[in-house]
GROMACS .gro file of C-alpha atoms in nm:
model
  265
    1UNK     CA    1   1.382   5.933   4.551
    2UNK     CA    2   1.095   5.812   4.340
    3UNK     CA    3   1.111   5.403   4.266
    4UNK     CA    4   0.820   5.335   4.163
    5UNK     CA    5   0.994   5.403   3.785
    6UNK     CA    6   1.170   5.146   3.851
    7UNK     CA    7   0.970   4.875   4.005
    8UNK     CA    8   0.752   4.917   3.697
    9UNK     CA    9   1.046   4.903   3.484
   10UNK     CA   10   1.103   4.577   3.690
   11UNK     CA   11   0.771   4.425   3.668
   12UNK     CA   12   0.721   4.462   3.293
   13UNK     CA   13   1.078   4.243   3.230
   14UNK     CA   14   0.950   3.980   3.489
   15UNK     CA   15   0.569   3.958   3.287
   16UNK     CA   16   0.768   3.975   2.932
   17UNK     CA   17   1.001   3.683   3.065
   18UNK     CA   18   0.666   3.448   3.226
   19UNK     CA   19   0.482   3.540   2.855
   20UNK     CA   20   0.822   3.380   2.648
   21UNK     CA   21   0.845   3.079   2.874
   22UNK     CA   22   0.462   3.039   2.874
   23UNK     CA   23   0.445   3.112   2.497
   24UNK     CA   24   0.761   2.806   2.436
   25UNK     CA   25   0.617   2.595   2.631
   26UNK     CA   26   0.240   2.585   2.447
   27UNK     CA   27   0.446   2.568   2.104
   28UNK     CA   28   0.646   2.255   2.268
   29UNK     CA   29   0.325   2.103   2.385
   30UNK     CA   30   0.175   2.167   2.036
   31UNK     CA   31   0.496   2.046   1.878
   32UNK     CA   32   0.484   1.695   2.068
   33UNK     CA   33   0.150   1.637   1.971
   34UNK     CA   34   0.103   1.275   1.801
   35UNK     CA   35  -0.052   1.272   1.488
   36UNK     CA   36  -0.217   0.975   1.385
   37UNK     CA   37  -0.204   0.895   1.007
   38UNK     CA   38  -0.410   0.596   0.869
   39UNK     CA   39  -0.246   0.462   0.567
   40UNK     CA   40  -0.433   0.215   0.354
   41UNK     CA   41  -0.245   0.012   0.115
   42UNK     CA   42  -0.278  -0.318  -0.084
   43UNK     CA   43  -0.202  -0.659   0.103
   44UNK     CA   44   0.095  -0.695  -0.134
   45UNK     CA   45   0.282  -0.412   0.030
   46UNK     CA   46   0.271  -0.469   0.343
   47UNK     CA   47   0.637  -0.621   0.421
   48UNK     CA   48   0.764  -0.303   0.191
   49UNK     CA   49   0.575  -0.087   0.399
   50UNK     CA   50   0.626  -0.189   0.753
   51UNK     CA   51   1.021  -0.156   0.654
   52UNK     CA   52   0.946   0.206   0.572
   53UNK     CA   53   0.711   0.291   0.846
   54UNK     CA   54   1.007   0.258   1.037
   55UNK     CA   55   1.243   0.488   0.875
   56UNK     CA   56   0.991   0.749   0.857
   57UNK     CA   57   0.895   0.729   1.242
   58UNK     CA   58   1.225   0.787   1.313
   59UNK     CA   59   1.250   1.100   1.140
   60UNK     CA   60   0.898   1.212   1.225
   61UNK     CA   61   0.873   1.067   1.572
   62UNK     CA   62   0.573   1.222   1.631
   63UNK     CA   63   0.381   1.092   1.340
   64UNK     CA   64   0.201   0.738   1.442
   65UNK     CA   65   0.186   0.509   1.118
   66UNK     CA   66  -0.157   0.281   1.138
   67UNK     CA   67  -0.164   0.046   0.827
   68UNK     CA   68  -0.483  -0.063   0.688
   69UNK     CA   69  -0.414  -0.376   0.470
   70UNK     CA   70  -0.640  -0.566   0.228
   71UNK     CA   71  -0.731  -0.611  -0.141
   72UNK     CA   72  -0.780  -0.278  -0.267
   73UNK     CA   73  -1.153  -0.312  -0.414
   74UNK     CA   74  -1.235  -0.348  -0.045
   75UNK     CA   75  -1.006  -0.057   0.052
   76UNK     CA   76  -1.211   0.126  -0.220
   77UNK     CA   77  -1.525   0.041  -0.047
   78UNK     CA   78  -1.445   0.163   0.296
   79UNK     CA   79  -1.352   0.487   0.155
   80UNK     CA   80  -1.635   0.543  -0.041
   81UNK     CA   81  -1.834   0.435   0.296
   82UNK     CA   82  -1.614   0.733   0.495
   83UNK     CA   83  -1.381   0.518   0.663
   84UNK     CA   84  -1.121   0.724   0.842
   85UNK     CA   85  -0.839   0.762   0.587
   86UNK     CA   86  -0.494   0.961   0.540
   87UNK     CA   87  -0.384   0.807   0.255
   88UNK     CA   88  -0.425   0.572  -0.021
   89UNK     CA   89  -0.194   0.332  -0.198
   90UNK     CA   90  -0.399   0.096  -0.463
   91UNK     CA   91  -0.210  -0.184  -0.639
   92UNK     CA   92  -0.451  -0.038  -1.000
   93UNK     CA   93  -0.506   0.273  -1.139
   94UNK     CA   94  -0.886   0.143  -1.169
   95UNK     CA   95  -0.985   0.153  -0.821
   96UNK     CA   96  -0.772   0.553  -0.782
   97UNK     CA   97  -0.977   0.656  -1.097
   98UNK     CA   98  -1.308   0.572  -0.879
   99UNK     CA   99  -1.179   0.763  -0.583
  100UNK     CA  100  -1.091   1.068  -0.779
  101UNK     CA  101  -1.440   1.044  -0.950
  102UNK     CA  102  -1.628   1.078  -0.686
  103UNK     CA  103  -1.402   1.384  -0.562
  104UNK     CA  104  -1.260   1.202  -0.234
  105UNK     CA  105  -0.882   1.255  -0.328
  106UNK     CA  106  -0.696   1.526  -0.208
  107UNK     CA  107  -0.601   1.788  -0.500
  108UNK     CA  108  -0.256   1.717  -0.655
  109UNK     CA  109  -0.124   1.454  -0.444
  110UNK     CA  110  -0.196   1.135  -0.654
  111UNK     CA  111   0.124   1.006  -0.820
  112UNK     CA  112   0.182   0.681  -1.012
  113UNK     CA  113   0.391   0.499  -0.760
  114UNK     CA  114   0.525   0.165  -0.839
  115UNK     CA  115   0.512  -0.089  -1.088
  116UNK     CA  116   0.505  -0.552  -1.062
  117UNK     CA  117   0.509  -0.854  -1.226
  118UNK     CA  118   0.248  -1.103  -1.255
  119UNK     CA  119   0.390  -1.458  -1.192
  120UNK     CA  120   0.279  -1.863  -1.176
  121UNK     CA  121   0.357  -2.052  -0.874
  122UNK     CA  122   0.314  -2.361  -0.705
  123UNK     CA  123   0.467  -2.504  -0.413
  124UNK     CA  124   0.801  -2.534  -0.352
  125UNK     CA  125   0.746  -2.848  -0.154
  126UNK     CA  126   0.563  -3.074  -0.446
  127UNK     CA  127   0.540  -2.949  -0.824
  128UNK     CA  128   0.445  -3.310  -0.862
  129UNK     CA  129   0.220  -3.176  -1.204
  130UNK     CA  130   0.572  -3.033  -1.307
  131UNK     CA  131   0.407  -2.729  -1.407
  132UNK     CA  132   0.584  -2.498  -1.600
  133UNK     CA  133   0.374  -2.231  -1.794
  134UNK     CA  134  -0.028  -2.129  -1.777
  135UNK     CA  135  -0.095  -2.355  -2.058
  136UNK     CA  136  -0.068  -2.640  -1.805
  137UNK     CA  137  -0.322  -2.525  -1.612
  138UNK     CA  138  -0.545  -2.699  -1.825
  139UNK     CA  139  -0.429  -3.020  -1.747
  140UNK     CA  140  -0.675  -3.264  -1.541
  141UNK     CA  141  -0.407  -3.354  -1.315
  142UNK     CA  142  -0.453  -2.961  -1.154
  143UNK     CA  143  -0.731  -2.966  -0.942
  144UNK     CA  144  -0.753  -2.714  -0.792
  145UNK     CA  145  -0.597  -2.345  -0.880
  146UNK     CA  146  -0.635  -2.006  -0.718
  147UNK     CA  147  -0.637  -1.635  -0.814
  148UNK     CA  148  -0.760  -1.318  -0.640
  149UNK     CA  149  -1.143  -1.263  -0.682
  150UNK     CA  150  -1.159  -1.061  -0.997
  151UNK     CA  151  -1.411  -0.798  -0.887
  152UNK     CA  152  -1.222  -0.657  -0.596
  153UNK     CA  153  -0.815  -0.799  -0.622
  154UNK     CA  154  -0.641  -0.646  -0.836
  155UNK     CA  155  -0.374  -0.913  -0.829
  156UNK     CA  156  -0.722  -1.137  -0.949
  157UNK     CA  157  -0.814  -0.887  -1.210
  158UNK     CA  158  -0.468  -0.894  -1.398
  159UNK     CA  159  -0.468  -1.267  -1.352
  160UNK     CA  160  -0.810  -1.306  -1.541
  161UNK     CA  161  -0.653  -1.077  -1.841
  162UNK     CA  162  -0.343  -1.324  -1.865
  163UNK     CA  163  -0.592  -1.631  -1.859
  164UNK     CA  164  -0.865  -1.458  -2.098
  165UNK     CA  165  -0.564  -1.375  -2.313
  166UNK     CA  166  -0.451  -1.722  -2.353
  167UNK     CA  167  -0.788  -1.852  -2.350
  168UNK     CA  168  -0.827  -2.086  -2.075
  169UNK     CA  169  -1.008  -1.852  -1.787
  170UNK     CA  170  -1.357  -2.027  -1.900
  171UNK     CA  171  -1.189  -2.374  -1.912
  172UNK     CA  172  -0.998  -2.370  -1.559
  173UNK     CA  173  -1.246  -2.110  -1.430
  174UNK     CA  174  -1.477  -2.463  -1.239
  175UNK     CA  175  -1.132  -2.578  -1.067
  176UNK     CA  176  -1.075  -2.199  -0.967
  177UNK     CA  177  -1.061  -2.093  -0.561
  178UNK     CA  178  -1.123  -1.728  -0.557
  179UNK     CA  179  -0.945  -1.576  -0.267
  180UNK     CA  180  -1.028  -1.232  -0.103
  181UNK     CA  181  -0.643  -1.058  -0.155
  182UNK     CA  182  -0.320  -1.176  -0.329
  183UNK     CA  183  -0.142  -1.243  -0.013
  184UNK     CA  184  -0.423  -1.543   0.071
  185UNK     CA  185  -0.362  -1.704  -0.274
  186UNK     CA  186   0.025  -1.681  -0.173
  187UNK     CA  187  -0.082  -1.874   0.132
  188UNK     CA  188  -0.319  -2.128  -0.115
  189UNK     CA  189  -0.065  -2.235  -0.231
  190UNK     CA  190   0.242  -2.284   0.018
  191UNK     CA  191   0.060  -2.490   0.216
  192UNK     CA  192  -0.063  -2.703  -0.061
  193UNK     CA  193  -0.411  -2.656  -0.077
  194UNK     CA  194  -0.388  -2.581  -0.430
  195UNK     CA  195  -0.208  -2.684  -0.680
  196UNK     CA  196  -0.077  -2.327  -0.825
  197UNK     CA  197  -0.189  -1.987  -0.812
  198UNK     CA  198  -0.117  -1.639  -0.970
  199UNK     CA  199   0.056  -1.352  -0.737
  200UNK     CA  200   0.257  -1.086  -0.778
  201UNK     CA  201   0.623  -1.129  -0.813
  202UNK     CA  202   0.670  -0.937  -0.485
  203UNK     CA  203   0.454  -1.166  -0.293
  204UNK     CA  204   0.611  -1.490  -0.433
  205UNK     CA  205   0.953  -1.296  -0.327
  206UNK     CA  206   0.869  -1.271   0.022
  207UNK     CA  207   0.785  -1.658   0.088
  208UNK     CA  208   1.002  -1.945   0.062
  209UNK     CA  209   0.736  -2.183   0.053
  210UNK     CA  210   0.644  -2.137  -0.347
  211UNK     CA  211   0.871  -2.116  -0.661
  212UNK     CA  212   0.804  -1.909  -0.965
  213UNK     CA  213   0.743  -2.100  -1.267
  214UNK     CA  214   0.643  -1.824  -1.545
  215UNK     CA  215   0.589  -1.492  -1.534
  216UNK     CA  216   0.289  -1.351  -1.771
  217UNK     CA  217   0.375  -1.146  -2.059
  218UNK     CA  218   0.295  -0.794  -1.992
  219UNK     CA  219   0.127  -0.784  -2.358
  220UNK     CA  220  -0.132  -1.032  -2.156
  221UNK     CA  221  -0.247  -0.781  -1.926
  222UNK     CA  222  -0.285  -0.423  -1.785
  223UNK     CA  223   0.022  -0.224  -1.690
  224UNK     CA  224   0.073  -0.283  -1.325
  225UNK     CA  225   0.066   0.040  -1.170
  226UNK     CA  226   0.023   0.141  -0.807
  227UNK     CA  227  -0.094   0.484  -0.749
  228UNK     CA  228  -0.087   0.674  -0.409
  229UNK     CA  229  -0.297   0.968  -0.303
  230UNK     CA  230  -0.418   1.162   0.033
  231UNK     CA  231  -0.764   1.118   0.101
  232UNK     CA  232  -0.966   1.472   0.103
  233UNK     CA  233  -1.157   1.438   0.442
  234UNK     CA  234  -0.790   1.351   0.611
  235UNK     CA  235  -0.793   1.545   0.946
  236UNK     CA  236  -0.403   1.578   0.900
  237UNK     CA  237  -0.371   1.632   0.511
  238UNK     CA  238   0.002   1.781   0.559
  239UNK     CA  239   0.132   1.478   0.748
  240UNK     CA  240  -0.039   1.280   0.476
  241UNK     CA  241   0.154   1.475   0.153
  242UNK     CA  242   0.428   1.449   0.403
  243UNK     CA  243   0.405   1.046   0.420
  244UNK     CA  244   0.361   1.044   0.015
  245UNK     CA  245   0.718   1.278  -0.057
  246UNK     CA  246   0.865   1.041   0.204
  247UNK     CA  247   0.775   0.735  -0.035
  248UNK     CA  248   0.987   0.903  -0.318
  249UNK     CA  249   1.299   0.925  -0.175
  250UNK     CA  250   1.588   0.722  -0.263
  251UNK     CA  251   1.580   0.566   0.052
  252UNK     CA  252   1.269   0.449   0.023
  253UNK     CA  253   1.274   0.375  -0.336
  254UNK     CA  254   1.547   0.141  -0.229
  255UNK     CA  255   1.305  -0.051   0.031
  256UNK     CA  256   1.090  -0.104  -0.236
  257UNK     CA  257   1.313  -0.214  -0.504
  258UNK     CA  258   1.421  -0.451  -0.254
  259UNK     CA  259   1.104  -0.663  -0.243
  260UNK     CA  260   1.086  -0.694  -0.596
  261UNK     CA  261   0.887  -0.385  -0.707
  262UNK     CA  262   0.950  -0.142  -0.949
  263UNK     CA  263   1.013   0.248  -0.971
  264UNK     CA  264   0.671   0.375  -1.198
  265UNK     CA  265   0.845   0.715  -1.191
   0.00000   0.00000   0.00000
């Protein structure tokens, strides 16, 4: 009897069985692969954000969340200067519009994202000017009084509108420390080193070293609006639009809402 037939019968099922196995195991090692995503995001969201990160690494455990926080003029800046970024969360639309200009966003994946409040504190400690509106700022007793620099702090930028509005910027404007993101002013002035400051409400939220003592009219400034996009040049632009549905959900949406911000859509 003839068996080679049948050792070649034999040999073909063992080679088909080592190609599966060898085939699952590259798509397991591919599937395990970490991918890295750079997210770079005003300083006022980072407490909203790190609570997030979390829920979203433990659905996509093999997505690595590195946050990039800072005022977003200077996030705008790195870009532009082809820092390595995934995606983009800017606390104006005026910085975004620059991005998008210049044709570094990734198509279709900008999305007005949330909305805040502009607000007055000083610290909770010692309000001993018993300040209780801008106007007051004017006072000589204040001495000293800080906002986000204008040109790069978006948090500053809305903060000049208020004070142009009411006329006062130019007057208060030689007592004024500048400070290079929202969440420094925040610090400013809960340790007393100045006698009030402008935030966000989010940021004054998040410390229980200042109290809120007016919040700005929102016919005194700029609609607060946060956008998010993916950069273009991302080397992992489906994690990133991945990342950006993820911010949408209710879940999320209820994170943010948490710490004070506001749905934009």
């Amino acid at each position: 009897m003839d068996r080679r037939p049948f050792v070649t019968l034999i040999s073909w099922i063992v080679i088909s069985f080592l190609t599966v196995v060898g085939c699952n195991q590259v798509t397991s090692t591919t599937n395990s692969q970490t991918v890295e995503l750079t997210v770079s995001a005003a300083a006022s969201m980072q407490d909203a954000l790190s609570e997030v990160a979390k829920a979203y690494q433990q659905e996509y455990q093999n997505t690595k969340i590195t946050y990039n926080f800072a005022s977003s003029g200077t996030l705008t800046q790195q870009i532009k200067q082809g820092a390595p970024v995934d995606v983009f969360i800017s606390a104006n639309e005026k910085f975004m519009d620059e991005l998008e200009k210049k044709k570094l966003l990734l198509s279709d994946t900008r999305k007005n994202f949330l909305k805040n409040n502009i607000v007055l504190i000083v610290p909770k400690k010692d309000n001993i000017n018993n300040i209780s509106n801008f106007q007051q700022l004017k006072n000589p007793d204040i001495k000293r009084f800080s906002i986000g620099e204008p040109e790069s702090v978006p948090a500053g930028q809305y903060a000049k509108q208020v004070l142009d509005n009411l006329e006062i910027y130019d007057k208060i404007k030689p007592k004024t420390v500048f400070a290079k993101n929202v969440r420094q002013v925040l610090s400013y002035v809960g340790s007393g080193n100045v006698d009030a400051g402008i935030v966000y409400a989010t940021d004054a939220k998040i410390s229980n070293k200042v109290i809120v003592v007016a919040t700005a009219s929102e016919n005194n400034h700029k609609p607060i609006i946060y956008p998010v996009a993916a950069i273009k040049r991302s080397k992992n632009p489906e994690a990133a639009k991945d990342f950006i549905q993820f911010l949408f959900r209710n879940s999320a949406k209820n994170t943010f809402k948490k710490y004070g911000f506001q749905i934009a859509s």
